[in-house]
Coordinates of C-alpha atoms and ligand atoms in Angstrom, one line a residue:
X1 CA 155.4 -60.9 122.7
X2 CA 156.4 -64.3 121.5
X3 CA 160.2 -63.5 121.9
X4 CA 159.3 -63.6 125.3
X5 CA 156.9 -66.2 126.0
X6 CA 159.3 -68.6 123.6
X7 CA 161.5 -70.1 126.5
X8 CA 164.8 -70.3 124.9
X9 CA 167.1 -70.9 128.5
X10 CA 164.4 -73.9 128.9
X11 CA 167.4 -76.3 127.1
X12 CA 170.0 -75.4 129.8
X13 CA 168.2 -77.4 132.9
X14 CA 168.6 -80.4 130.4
X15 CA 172.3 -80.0 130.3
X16 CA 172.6 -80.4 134.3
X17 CA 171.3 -83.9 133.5
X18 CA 173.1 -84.3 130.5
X19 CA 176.1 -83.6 132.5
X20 CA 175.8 -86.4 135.1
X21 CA 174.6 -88.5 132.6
X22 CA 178.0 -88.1 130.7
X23 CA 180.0 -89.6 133.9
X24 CA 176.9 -92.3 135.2
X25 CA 176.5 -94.1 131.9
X26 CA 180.0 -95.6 131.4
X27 CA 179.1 -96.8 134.9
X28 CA 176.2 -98.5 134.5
X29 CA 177.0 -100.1 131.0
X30 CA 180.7 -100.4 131.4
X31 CA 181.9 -98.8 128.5
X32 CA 179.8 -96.7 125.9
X33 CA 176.2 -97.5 125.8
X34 CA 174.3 -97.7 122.6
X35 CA 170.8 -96.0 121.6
X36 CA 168.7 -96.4 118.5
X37 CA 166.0 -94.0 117.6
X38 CA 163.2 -95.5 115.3
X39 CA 161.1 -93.0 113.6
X40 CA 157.6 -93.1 111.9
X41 CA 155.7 -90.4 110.2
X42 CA 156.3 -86.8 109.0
X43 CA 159.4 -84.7 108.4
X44 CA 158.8 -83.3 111.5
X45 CA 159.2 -86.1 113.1
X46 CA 162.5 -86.9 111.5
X47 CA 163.2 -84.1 112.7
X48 CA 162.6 -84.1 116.0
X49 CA 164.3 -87.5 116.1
X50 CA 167.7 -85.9 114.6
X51 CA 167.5 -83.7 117.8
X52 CA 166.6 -86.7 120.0
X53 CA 170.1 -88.2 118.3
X54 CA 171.4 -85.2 119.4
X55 CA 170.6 -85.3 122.8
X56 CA 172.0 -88.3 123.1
X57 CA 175.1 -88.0 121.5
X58 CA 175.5 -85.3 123.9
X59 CA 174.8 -87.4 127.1
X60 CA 177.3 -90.0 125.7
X61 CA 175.7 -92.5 123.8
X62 CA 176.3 -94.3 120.4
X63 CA 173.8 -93.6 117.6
X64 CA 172.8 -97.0 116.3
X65 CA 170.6 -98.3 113.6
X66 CA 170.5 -101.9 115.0
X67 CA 168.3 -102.0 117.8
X68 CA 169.4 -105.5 119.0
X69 CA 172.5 -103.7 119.9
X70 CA 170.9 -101.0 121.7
X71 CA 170.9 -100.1 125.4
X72 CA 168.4 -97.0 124.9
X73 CA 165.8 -97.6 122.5
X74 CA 162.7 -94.8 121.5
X75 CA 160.1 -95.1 119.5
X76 CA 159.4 -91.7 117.9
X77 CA 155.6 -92.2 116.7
X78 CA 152.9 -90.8 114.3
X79 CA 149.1 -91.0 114.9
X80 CA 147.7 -89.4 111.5
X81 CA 146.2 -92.9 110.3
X82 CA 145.3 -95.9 112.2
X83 CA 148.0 -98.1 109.9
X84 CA 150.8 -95.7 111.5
X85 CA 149.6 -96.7 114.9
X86 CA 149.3 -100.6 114.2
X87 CA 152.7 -100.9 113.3
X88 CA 153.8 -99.0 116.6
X89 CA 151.7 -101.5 118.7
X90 CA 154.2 -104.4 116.4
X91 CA 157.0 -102.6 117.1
X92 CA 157.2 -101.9 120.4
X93 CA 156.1 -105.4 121.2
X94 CA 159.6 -106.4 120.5
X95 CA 160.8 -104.7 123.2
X96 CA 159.9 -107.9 125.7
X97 CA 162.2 -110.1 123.9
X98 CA 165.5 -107.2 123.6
X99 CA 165.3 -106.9 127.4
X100 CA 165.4 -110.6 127.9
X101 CA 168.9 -109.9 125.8
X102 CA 169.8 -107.4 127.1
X103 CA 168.2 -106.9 130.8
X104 CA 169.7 -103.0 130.9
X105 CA 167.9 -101.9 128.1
X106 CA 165.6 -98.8 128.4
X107 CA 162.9 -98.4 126.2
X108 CA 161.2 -95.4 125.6
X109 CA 157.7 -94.2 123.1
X110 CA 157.5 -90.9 122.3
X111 CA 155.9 -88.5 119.5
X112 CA 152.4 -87.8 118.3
X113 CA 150.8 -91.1 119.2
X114 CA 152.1 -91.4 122.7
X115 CA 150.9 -88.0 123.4
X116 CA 147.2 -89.1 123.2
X117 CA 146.3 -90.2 127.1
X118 CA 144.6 -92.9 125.7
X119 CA 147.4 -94.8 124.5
X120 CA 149.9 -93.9 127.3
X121 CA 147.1 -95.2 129.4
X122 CA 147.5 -98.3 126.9
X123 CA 151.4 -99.2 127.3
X124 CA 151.1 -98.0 131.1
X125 CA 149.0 -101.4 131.2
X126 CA 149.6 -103.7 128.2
X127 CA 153.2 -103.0 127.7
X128 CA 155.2 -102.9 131.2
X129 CA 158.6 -102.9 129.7
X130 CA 158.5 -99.9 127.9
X131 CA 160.2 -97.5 130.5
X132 CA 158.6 -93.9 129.3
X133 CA 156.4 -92.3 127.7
X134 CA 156.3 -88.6 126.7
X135 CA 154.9 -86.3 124.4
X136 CA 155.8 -83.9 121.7
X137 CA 156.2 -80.9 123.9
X138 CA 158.3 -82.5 126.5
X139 CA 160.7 -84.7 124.2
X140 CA 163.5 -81.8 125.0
X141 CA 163.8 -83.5 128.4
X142 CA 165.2 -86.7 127.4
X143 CA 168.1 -86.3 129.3
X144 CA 165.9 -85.7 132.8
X145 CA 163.9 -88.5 132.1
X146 CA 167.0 -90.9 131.3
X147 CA 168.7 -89.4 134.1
X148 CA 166.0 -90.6 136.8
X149 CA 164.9 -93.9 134.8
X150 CA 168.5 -95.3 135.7
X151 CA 168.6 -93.8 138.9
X152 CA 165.8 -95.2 140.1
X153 CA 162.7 -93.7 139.7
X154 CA 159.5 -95.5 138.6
X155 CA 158.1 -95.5 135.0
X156 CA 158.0 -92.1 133.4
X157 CA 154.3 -90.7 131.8
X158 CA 154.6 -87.3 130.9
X159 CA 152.3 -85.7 128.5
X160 CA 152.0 -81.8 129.3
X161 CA 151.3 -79.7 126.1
X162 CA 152.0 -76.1 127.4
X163 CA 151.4 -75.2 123.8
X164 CA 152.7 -71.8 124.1
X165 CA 156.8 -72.3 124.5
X166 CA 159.4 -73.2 121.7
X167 CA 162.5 -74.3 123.9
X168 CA 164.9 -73.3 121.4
X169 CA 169.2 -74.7 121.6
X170 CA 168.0 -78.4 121.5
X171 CA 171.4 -80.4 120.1
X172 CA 170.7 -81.9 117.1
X173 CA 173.0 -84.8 114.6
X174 CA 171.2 -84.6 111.5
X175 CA 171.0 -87.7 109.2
X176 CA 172.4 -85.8 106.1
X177 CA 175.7 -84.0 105.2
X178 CA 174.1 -82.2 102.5
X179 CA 170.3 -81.8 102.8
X180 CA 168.7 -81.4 106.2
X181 CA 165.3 -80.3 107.7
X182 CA 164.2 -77.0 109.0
X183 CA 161.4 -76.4 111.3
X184 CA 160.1 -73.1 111.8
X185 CA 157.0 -73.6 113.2
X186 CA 155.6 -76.4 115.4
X187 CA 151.5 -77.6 115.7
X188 CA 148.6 -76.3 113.7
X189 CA 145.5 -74.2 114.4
X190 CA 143.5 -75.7 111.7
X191 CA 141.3 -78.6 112.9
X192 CA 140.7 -80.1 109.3
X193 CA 137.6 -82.4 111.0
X194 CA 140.1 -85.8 109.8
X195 CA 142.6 -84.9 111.3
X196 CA 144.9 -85.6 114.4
X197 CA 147.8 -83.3 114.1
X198 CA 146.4 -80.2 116.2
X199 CA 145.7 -82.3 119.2
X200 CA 149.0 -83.9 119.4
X201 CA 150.8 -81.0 118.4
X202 CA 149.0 -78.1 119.7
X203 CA 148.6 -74.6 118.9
X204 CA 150.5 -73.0 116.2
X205 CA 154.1 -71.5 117.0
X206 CA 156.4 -70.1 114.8
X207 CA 160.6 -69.4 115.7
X208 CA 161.9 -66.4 116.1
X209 CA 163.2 -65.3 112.5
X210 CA 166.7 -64.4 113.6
X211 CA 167.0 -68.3 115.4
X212 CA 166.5 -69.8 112.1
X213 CA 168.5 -67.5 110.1
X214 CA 171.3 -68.4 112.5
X215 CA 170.7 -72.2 112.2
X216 CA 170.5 -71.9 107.9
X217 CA 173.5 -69.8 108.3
X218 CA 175.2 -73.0 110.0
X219 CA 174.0 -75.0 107.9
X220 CA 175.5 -73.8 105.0
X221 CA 178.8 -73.0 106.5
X222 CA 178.8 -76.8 107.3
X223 CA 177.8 -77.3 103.4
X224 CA 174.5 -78.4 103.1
X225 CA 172.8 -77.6 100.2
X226 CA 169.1 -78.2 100.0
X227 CA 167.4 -76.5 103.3
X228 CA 163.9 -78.0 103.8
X229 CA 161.7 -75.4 106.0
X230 CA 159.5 -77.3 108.2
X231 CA 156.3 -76.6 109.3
X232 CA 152.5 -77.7 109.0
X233 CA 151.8 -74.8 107.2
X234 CA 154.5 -72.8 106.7
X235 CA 152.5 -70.1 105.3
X236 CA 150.8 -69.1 108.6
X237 CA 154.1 -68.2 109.6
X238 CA 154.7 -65.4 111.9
X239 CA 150.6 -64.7 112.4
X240 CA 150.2 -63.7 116.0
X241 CA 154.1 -62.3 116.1
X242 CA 155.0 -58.6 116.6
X243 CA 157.9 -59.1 114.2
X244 CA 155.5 -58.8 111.0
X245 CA 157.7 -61.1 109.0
X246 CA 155.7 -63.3 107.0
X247 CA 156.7 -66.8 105.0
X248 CA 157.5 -65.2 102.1
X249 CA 159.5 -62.0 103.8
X250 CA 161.6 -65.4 105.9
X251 CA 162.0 -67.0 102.3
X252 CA 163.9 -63.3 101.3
X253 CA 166.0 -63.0 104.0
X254 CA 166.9 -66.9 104.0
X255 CA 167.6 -66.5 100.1
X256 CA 170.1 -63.2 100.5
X257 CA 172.5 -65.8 102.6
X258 CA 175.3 -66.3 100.6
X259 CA 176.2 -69.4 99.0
X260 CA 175.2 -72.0 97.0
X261 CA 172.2 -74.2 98.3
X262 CA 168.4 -74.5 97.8
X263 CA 165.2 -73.8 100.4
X264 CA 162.3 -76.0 99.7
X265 CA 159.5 -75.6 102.3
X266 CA 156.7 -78.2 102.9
X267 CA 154.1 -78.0 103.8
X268 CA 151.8 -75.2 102.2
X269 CA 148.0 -74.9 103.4
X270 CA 146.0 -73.8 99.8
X271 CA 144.2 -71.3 101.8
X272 CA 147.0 -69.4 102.7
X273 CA 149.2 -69.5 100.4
X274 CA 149.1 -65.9 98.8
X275 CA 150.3 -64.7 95.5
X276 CA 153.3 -62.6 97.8
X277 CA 154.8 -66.6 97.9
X278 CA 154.3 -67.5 94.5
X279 CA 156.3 -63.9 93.5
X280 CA 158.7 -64.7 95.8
X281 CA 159.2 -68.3 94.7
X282 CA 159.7 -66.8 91.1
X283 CA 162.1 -64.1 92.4
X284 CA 164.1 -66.1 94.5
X285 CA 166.9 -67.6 92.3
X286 CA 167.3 -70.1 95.7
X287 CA 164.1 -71.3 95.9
X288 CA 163.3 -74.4 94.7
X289 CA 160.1 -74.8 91.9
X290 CA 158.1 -77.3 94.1
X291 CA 154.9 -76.3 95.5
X292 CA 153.6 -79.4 97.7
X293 CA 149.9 -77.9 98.0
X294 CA 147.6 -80.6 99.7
X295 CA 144.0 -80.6 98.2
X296 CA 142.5 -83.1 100.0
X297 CA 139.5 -83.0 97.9
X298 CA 138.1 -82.0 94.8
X299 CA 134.9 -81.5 95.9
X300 CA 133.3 -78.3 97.0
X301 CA 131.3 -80.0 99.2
X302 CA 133.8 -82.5 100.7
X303 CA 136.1 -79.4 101.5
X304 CA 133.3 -77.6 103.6
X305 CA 133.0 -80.6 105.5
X306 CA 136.6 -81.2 105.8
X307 CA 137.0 -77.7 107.4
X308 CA 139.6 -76.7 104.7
X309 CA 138.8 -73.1 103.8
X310 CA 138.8 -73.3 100.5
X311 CA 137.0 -74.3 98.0
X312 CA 137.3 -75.9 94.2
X313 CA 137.6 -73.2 92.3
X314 CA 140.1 -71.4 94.5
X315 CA 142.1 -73.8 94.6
X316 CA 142.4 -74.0 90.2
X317 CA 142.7 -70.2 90.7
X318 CA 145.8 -70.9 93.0
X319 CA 147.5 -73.4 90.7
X320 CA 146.7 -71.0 87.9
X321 CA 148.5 -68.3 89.1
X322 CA 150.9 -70.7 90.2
X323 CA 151.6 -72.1 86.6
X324 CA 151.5 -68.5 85.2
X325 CA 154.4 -67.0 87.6
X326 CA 156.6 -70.5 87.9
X327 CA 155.8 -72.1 84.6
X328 CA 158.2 -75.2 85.1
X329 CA 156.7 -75.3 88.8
X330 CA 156.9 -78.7 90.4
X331 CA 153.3 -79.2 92.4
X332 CA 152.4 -81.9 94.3
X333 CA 149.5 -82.6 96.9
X334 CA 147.9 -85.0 99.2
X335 CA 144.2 -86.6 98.8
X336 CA 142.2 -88.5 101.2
X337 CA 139.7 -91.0 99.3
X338 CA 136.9 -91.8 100.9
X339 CA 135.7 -89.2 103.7
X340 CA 132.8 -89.5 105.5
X341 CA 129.5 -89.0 102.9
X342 CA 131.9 -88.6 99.9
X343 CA 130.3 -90.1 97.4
X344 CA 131.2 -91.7 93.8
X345 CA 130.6 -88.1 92.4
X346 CA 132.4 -86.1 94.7
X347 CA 134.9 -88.6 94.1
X348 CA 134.7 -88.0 90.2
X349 CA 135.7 -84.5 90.9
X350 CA 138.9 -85.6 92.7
X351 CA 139.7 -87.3 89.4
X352 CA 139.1 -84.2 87.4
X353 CA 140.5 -82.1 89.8
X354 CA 143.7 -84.4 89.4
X355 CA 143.2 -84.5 85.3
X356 CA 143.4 -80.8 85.4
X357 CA 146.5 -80.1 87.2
X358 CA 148.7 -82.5 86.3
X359 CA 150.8 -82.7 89.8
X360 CA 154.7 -84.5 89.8
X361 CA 153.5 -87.0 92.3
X362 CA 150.8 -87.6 94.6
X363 CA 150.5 -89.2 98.0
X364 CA 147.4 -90.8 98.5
X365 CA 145.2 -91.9 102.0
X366 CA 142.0 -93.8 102.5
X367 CA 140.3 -91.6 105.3
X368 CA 140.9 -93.4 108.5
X369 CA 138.5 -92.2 111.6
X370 CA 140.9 -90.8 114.0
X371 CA 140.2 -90.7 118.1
X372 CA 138.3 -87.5 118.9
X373 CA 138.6 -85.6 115.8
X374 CA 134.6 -84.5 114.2
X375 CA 135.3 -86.8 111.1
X376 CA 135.7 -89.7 113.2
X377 CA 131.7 -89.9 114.0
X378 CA 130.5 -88.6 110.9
X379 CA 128.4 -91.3 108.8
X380 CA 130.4 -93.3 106.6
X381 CA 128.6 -95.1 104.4
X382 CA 130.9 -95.7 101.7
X383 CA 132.9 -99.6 102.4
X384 CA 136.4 -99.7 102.7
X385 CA 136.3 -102.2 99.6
X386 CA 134.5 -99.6 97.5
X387 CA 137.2 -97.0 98.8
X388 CA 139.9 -99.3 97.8
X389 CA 138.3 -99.2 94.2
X390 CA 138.3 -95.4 93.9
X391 CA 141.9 -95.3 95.4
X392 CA 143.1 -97.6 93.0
X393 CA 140.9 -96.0 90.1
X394 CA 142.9 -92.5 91.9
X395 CA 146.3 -94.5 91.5
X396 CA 146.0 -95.4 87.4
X397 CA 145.0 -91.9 86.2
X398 CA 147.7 -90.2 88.4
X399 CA 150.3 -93.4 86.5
X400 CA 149.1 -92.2 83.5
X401 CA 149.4 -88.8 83.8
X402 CA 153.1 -89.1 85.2
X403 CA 153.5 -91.3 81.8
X404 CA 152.5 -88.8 79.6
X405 CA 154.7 -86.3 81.5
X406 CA 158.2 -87.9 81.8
X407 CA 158.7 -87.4 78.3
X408 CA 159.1 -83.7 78.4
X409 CA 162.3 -83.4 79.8
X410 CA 163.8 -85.9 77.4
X411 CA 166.6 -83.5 75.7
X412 CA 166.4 -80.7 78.0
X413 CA 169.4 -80.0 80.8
X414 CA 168.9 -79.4 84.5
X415 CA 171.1 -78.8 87.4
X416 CA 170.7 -81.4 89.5
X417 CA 171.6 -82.4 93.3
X418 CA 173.3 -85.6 93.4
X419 CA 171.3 -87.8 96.0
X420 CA 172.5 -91.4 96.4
X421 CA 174.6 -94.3 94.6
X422 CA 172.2 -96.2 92.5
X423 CA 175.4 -99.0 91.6
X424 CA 178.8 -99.2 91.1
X425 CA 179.3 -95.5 88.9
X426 CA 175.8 -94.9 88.7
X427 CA 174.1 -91.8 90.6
X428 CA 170.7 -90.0 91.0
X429 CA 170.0 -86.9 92.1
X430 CA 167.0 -84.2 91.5
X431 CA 166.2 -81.1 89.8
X432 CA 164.9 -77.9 91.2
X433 CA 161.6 -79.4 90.8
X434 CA 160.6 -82.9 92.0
X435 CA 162.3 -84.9 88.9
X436 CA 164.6 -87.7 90.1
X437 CA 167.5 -88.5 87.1
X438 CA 169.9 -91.5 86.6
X439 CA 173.1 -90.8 85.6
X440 CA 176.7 -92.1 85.2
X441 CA 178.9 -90.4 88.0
X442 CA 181.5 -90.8 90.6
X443 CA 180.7 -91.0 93.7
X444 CA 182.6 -88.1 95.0
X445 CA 180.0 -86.4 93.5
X446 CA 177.2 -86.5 96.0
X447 CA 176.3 -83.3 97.8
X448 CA 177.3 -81.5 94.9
X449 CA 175.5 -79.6 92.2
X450 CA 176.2 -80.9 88.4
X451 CA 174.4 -80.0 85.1
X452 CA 172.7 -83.3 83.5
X453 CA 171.2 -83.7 80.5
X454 CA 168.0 -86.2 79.7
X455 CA 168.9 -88.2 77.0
X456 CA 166.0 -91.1 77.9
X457 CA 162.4 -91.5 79.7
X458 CA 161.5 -95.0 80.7
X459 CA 160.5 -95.8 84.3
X460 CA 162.8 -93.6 85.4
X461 CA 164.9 -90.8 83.6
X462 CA 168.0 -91.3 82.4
X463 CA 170.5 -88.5 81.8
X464 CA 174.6 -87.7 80.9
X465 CA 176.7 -85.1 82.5
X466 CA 177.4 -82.1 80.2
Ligands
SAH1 N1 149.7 -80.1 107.5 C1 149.6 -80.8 106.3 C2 149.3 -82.3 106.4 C3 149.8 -83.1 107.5 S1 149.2 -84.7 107.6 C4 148.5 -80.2 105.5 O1 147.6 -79.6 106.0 O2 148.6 -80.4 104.3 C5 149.6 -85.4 106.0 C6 148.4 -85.8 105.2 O3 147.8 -87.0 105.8 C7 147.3 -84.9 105.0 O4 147.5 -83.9 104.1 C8 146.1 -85.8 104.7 O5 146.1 -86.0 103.3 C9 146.5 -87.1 105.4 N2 145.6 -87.3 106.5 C10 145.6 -86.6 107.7 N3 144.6 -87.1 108.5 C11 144.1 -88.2 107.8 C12 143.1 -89.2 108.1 N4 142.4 -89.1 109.3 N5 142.8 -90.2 107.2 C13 143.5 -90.2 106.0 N6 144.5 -89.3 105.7 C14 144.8 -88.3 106.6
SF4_2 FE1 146.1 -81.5 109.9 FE2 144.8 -79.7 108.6 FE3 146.7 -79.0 110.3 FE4 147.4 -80.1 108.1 S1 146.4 -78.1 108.3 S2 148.1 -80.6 110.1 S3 145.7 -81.5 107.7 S4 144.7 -80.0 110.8
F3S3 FE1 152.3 -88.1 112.1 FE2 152.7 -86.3 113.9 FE3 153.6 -85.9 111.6 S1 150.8 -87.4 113.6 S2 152.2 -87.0 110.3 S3 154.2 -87.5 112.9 S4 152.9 -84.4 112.9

């Protein structure tokens, strides 16, 4: 059923546009014009910007990272928290002053924020100069909306959410040589009452398994070697599809592709994520030992309200079957601090809750009321000042914990991804789990696997090659 309904042709009216586009650009900027995506928020949204890039390389265009050199500029946003917005609003303010450079500069907002009506109706007034504004469902017709913005046509608004298509063959120039992002869903049927995401995203849909075997398949012909699946919870995936294949079956069948690469996956709802996965993640010599299982809250009580469909307890049963199967599992989760009527001792049991597990890393959020979502008219009694008190109290047991925990891999070998040049000689790169390790290395090195042993913790840790 969804092999049908998923529109995968829907690409191909874009390349009409792209293909005018190719021969009326030089035109207009004499030469090669220059676009610059900016991006804020999830993986998903980096990812959608790498196909954005690719769109535009397509249509001609020069990736750029300066954006005082651009002549196409978007703003690909994120609306989870109210800090991610503010710093959109500063942002796109600079666009007055880059047109006064550079008068044939388009400007473009896109992404989760712009596809609430109430801030396209926002820029429509307060910001003139930004030329377009679409949403999440429509970015695939960047090239349209370029094409008529330079011939012509007035400001562009377009916001549709049609919820049910995937439009599938979208270009895409991915940031990385060696690791890259995966999506294989889009939206989220949840409705956690904080959060934002299903109304900008809409409804769950997952890709067809054989599309993203064929893109992983690329992928590692072209030599990546860490494949991140994508999705807001990938382990919904497939529900509502005749093809029966669920996360863990796609994790098989994206494992039995030959070569040598890892899958990580991000991100994993608790209350879904069956013991099938956790097997699967132990079976799967591929599969990288990170579980990134958001809690959001320790408290029973707190996760009722939060809509999370779980509670406390099976959530430790989760990380103790976890731990059992994957013993040098990797988990990580996210918290929010301060939800409407949490109190000090709901709180406590975020603390214990985190004292418990022991997670890798944490990434941590003071509840911020978001526009339409239940949460954002519960009471909230609680001060932001007292919230910043538990967050910080949040921050110094997680600090200690990680302490106490970076000593265990002093004198034991991992194989390890080499990431990035830290100096001259000096690289880091990351174990099958989360662990980031400094070590001395040549640079031709990066992208490829290499077997490092710990010889110190301090900060960071700090390995040799063997
Ligand atoms: N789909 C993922 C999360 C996506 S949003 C999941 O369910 O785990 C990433 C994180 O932002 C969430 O896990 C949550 O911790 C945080 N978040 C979302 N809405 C928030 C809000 N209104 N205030 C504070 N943090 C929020
Ligand atoms: Fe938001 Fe909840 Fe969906 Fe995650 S699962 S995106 S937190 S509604
Ligand atoms: Fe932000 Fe949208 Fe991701 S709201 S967190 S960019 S799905």
């Amino acid at each position: 059923m969804l092999g049908e309904k998923n529109n995968a042709s829907a690409f191909a009216e874009q390349t009409v546009y792209i293909n005018r586009l190719i021969e009326k650009l030089p035109e207009v900027y004499e030469g090669t014009p220059k676009a610059c995506v900016i991006t804020f928020g999830c993986q998903q949204n980096v990812s959608d910007s790498e196909h954005l890039k690719g769109m535009l390389a397509c249509m001609g265009y020069e990736i750029t990272e300066d954006e005082k050199d651009a002549d196409f500029i978007i703003f690909n946003t994120c609306a989870v928290r109210g800090h991610a917005e503010d710093r959109v609003y500063g942002n796109i303010g600079k666009v007055k002053q880059l047109k006064k450079d550079n008068p044939r500069l388009i400007a473009a907002v896109c992404g989760c924020m712009a596809q609430q009506q109430i801030v396209a109706d926002k820029i429509k007034k307060s910001y003139p100069y930004i030329d377009m504004v679409f949403g999440t469902q429509v970015f695939h017709r960047l090239p349209e909306f370029i094409y008529k913005r330079i011939t012509g046509s007035g400001r562009i608004f377009e916001l549709s959410l049609e919820n049910e298509k995937i439009v599938e063959d979208v270009p895409v120039k991915r940031d990385g040589t060696f690791k890259g992002w995966l999506p294989i869903m889009y939206g989220c049927n949840n409705f956690c009452t904080y959060c934002i995401v299903p109304y900008v995203r809409g409804r769950e849909r997952s890709r067809e398994p054989e599309k993203i075997l064929a893109e992983a398949r690329e992928m590692v012909n072209a030599g990546y070697k860490e494949i991140t699946l994508l999705g807001q919870n990938v382990n919904s995936y497939g529900k509502g599809c005749e093809h029966g294949i669920t996360f863990a079956k796609l994790l098989r069948m994206i494992n039995d592709i030959e070569g040598d690469f890892r899958i990580k996956f991000m991100t994993s709802h608790p209350k879904d994520c069956t013991i099938e996965l956790l097997d699967t993640i132990k079976e799967c010599e591929k599969i990288s030992h990170h579980l990134h299982l958001p809690f959001q809250s320790g408290s029973s009580r707190i996760l009722k309200r939060m809509n999370r469909y779980y509670d406390r307890e099976a959530y430790l049963r989760l990380i103790k079957e976890a731990k059992e199967r994957i013993p040098d599992v990797s988990l990580t989760s996210d918290i929010i601090v301060g939800f409407p009527g949490e109190t000090y001792e709901d709180f406590k049991e975020t603390l214990s809750l985190v004292q418990e597990v022991e997670f890798s890393s944490l990434f941590t959020f003071i509840f911020s009321p978001r526009n339409g979502t239940p949460a954002e008219t519960m009471p909230d009694p609680i001060t932001r000042e007292e919230k910043g008190k538990w967050f910080d109290e949040l921050l110094r047991l997680q600090e200690k914990i990680a302490e106490k925990n970076i000593q265990k891999y002093v004198g034991k070998t991992y194989r390890v991804l080499c990431d990035e040049i830290v100096s001259d000689g000096v690289l880091s790169g990351h174990t099958n789990g989360t662990a980031t390790i400094i070590f001395e290395g040549d640079e031709k090195l990066l992208g490829e696997f290499v077997n490092v042993k710990v010889v110190s913790a301090t900060n960071s840790l700090n390995g040799v090659i063997v």
